[in-house]
mmCIF file of C-alpha atoms in Angstrom:
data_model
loop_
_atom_site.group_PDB
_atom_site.id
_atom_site.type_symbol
_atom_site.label_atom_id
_atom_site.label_comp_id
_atom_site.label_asym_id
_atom_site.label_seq_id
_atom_site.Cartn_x
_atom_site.Cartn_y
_atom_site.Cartn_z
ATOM 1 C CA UNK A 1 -6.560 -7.308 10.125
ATOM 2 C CA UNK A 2 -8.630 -10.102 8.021
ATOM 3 C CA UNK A 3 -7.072 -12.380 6.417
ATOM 4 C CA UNK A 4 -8.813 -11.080 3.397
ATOM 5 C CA UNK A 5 -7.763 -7.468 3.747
ATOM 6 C CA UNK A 6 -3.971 -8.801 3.618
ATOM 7 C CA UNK A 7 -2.007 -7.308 0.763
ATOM 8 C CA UNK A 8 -0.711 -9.812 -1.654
ATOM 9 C CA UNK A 9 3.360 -10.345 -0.919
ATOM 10 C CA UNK A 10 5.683 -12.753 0.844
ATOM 11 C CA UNK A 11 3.971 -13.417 3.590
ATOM 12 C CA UNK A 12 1.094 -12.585 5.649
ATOM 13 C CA UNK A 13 1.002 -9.371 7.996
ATOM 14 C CA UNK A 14 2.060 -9.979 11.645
ATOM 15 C CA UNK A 15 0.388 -9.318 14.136
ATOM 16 C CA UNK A 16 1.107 -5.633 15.701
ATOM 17 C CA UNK A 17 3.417 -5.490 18.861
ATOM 18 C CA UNK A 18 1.281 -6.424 22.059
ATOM 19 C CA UNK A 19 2.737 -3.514 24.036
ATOM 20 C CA UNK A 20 0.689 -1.174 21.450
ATOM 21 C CA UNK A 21 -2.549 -2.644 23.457
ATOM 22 C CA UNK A 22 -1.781 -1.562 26.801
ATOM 23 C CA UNK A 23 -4.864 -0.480 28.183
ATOM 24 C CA UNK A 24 -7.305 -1.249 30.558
ATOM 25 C CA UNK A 25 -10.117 -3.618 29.383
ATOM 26 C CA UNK A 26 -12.987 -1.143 28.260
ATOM 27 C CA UNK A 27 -10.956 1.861 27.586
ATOM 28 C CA UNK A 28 -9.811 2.999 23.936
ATOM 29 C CA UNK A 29 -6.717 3.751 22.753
ATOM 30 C CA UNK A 30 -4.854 7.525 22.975
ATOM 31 C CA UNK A 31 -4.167 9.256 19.852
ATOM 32 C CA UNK A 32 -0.795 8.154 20.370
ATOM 33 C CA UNK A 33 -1.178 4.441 20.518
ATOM 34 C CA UNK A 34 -3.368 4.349 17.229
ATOM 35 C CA UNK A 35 -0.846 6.267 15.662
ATOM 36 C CA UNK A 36 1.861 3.858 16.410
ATOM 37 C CA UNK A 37 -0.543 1.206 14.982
ATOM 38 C CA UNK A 38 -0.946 2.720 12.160
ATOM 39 C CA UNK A 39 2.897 3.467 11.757
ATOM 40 C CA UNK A 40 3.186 -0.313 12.476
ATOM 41 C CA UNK A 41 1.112 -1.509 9.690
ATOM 42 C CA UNK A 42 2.499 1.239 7.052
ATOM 43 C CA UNK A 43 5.606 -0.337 7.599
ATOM 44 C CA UNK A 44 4.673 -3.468 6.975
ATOM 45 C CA UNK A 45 2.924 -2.795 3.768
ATOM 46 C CA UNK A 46 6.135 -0.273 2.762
ATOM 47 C CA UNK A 47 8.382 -3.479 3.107
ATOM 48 C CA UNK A 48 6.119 -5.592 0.358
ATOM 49 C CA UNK A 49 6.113 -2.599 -2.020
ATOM 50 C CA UNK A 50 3.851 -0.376 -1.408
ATOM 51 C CA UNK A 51 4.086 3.914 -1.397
ATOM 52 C CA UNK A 52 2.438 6.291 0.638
ATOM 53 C CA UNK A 53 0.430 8.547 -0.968
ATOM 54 C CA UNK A 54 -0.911 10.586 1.870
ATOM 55 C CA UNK A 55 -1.089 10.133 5.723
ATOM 56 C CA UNK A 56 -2.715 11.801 8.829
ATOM 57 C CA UNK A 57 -2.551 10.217 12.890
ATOM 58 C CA UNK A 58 -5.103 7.950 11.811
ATOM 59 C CA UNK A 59 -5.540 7.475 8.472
ATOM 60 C CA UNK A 60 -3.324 6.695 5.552
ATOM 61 C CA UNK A 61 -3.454 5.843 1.738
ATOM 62 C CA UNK A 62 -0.867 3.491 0.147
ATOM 63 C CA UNK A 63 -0.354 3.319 -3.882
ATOM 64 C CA UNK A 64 1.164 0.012 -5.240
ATOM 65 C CA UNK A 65 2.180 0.051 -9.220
ATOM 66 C CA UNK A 66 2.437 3.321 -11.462
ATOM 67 C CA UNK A 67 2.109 5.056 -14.452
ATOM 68 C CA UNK A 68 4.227 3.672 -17.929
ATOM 69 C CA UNK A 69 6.473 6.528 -18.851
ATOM 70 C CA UNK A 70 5.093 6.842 -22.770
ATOM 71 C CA UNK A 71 7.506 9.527 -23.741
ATOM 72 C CA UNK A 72 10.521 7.181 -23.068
ATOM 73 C CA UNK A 73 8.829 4.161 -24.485
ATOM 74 C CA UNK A 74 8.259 6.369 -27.371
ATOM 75 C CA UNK A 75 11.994 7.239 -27.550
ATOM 76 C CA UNK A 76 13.274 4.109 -27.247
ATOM 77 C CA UNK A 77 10.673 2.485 -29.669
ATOM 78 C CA UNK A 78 11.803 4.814 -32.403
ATOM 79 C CA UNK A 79 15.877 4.524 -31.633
ATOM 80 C CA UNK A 80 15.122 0.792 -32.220
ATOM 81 C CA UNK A 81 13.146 0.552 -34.854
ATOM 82 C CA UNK A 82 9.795 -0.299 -33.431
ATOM 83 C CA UNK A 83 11.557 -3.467 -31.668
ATOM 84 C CA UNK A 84 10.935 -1.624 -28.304
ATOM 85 C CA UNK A 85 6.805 -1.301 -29.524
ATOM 86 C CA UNK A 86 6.055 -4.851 -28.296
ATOM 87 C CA UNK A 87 7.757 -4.173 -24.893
ATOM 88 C CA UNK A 88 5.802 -1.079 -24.917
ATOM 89 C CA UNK A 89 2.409 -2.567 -25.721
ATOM 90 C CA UNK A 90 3.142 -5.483 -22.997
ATOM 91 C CA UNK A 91 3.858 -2.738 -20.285
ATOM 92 C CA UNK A 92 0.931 -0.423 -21.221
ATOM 93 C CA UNK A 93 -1.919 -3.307 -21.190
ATOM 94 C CA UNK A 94 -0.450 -4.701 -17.614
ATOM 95 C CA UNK A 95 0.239 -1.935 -16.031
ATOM 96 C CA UNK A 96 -2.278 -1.046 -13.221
ATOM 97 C CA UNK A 97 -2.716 0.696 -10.038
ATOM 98 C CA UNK A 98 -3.577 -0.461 -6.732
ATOM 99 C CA UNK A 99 -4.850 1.946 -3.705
ATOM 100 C CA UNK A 100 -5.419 0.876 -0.341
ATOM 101 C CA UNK A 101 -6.847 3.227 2.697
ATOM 102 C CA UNK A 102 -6.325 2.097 6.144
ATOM 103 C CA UNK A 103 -7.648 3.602 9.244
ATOM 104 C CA UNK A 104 -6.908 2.800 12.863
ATOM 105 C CA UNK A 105 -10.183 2.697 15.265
ATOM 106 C CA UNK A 106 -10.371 3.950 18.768
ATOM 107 C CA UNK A 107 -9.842 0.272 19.808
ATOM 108 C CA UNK A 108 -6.686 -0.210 17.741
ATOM 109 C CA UNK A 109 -8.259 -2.350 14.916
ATOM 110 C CA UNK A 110 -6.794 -1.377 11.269
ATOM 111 C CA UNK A 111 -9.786 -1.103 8.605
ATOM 112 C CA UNK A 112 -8.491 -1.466 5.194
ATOM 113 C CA UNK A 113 -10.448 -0.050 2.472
ATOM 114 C CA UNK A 114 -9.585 -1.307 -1.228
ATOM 115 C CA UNK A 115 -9.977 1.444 -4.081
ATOM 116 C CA UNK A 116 -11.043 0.524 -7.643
ATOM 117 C CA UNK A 117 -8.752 -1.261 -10.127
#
């Protein structure tokens, strides 16, 4: 993975486990082994925060952030006497939603693929 492609969190992605790459030099990986790579580096993203949104053997989509719950802010904006608004407002304007696709090659490589912000 590029150092580029790395999501933002504690630290940078490890490498995956060297006993995923056990092949002989030319030959691609079995559907098996670039599922486990992919497993691997869902994992990895799962511990800095992220959610999967959908998955198949080689392909998956993470989801990082989420939608402000308006009818609670709304609720709680009107129990306290438009005190809660400002909260509200702060939440609404920096809220956002990150998507990330990554896809495992026949040769084991992981692609990621940002989606718009």
């Amino acid at each position: 993975m590029a150092k580029s492609d790395e999501p933002k969190g504690w630290a940078p992605l490890p490498d995956p486990p060297p006993e995923l790459f056990n092949v002989p030099p030319g030959e691609q990986l079995d559907d098996a082994r670039r599922t486990a790579v992919l497993d691997w580096t869902v994992n990895q993203y799962v511990a800095l925060g992220w959610r999967v949104e959908s998955r198949s053997p080689t392909q998956a989509v993470l989801v990082r952030g989420g939608n402000v719950n308006h009818l609670l802010h709304a609720i709680l904006t009107i129990f306290t006497c438009l005190l809660w608004g400002v909260v509200w407002i702060v939440l609404a304007l920096g809220n956002r939603t990150e998507r990330v696709a990554l896809t495992v090659d026949p040769t084991g490589r992981v692609q990621t693929v940002h989606g718009p912000r």
